Amino acid sequence: MSLISLIQKIQKHNPEAETDFDFLKTCYSFAENAHKKQLRKSGEPYFMHCVRTAEILAQLRLDMDTICAGLMHDVLEDTGIKRSELEKQFGKNIAHLVEGVTKIGRYKFSGGQRKRQADTYRKLLLATAEDMRVILIKLADRLHNMETLDYLSEEQQQRISKETLEIYAPIAHRLGIWSMMSRLEDLSFKYLLPEAYREIADLLNEKLDERQSYCKKMEVTIHAELKKHGISANVRGRTKHIYSIYQKMHQKGTPFKDICDLVGLRILVKDDWNCYSALGVLHLRWNYLPDRVRDWIGQPKKNGYQSLHTTILDDGKPIEIQIRSREMHQVAENGIAAHWSYKEGVPTTKEALSIFANYKEMLEDIQDTQDVPDRFIESMKLELFQDEVYVFTPKGDILALPVGSTAIDFAYKIHTDIGNTCCGAEVNNVLTPIREPLQNGDRVRILTHPKTTPSRVWLRMVKTANARTKIRHWFREKDRADALELGKTLLKAELQVSYLNANDYLKSPKLLEIAQQLGLENVEELCIRIGNASESATQVVNRLKPEKSQVVAEEQKAQQTEPTIQLENGIDLGMVRVMKCCNPIPGDDTVGYITRGRGVSVHRVGCVRLLDEPERFIAVNLQPVEGTNYPAQIFVECDDKPGMLGEITTAIAKFQVNIREGNFRASTVTRIDDTAADYFTLDVTGVEQLREVMDAVKSLKGVESVVRKM
Ligand code: MN
């Protein structure tokens, strides 16, 4: 019975199909026999699941190997049959497909660690990149499992639905298999949020008759109008799938009434010329919403989708219309499967290859980020769910980017070097901030400068995994270079303290030996670890030191007592950052904190932000720079009397010290009795000058206290 119905399905959907079904029949009995004693939770024979899976594949017009592999997709998993047996009987091709599906089935996505989840996801996608048919069989298998999910436990329903909504539906979307995506989404939605699902389904049913009869009327009217102009068309009403309504309501905040007042119609015509003619006819006869017109024929979506969209107004009532040829409709419903060559079992058209290329590009982006599982999943979801904007290069080439992409995404898409040196962008000939999202049709020119480098802020401005990966990569390289530089400095300082000649020891074979004992390849790696605070310079130098007696002699000659980095305050050395929390200035007691991978941060001794990890401290001396001033904040408590503020500022001015900022609160806000509290930020050359100024202010009559802010 089922075999005949399966053959009928193949013949109905595949006019090209062979008339000889012997091979199919053999596979059928083989699988039926293998699953003979198994029952599904529903009580029906397990094998029915395999037949249904094969039928779904036949409806997608896939080739005979795929359909046969669909019939046998569970034999390796659930019965005692070996791959070698399968290969011997049915050939390498089919054995490979069945094995691929079996492997995917073993990946479990929900629950468990994020890292494992990311890893299995990557494996799954890689498996599909080898032979697309594996994922198509898996999707068919999953669709039938979702259709029969009622029989499983609630916990299983939740897990499988979540996995379907997060993983399989997006893959179907990416491959353009709309018919499958919408089914998978609606079914998972039904189990994950049953109440929301019911609510929308009920609302849809409420005015069903009214809507249907209006729809019928419009179908007839439009059909007649097109015919009058010599266009023969098939006009049909269409329903939105429930999950897409839910998304519109919850993500865009559109009320249900506004979504479902819309009648949706689809017009199928002969070819693309007729599509444009039909659009012209509609636009001449009805008013339409200009910003809702989309031409996906001239510029197809990345997943191959083609269609014209418009929204016309009938008595002020908006009607959404899609116009496409029959081939385009095949593609819209079945995506990459619509491009299948029945004979060869592979997609062959130019369009199919570009869908496949797009899919592979997504995979490559993902592989780059595989070391960061959380981000990987995030970027994966972003890439899969996003729609695209189409923008132009100055030469007129079109680039497709996810909606919300910025000039930075664009720059990295063109070339890594362009991204890394991007300093601005001209959008449609106007200089535009690089953080601004690009719009459809924008012409973008990237401005670069050899001295520009990426900024960490960019990570928040980009939408593509490609740009994010490349920016992170740049910073990893830079951090490495900084750590190397810092590590060398620390090692040299430590050597100096031990009265050893840095130049001799940095090149000594002994140092290489120490590096290798630590499992590192070379001295450079060792320096990087010291710069990252993963190794201590003191310990390395201790192991490097010659016999004690020798050192003592040298020690007596020397005067220096502790390792110190001499720094010129205010000069950015890349690896040293003077912290804003306590604003150290030359002359202050300072301490350097060796961070993990971000150089040394310099604080004043006693700063509350300084972590209590003495093993990471290093002495730092900030050196004043001629002609440079540093900000220091002081707090003055004084009598609240006329002229007081003037006296203070005059006293400060005598030292030629500039008041960068002042906050004078001789008001009721901070007033306690007759006291005023004033803050000043002064530009001073160092601690010495600051002390002089503070003393002068303190000596004024009426000033109670002068304190430097920590
Ligand atoms: Mn199965």
XYZ file of C-alpha atoms in Angstrom, residues 8-18 21 57-64 67 340 342:
23
model
C 2.686 7.754 -7.063
C 4.096 10.705 -5.148
C 7.415 10.414 -6.979
C 5.687 10.292 -10.340
C 3.428 13.194 -9.524
C 6.240 15.517 -8.427
C 8.948 14.295 -10.771
C 7.931 14.167 -14.387
C 11.528 13.162 -15.131
C 11.479 10.156 -12.812
C 12.333 6.736 -14.221
C 11.237 1.308 -9.518
C 11.756 14.095 -0.014
C 9.758 13.032 -3.076
C 7.573 16.114 -2.705
C 10.716 18.219 -2.796
C 11.455 16.531 -6.154
C 14.732 15.108 -4.949
C 16.606 12.319 -6.700
C 16.125 8.590 -6.259
C 14.558 9.110 -1.487
C 17.966 19.815 -8.142
C 17.017 14.619 -10.762
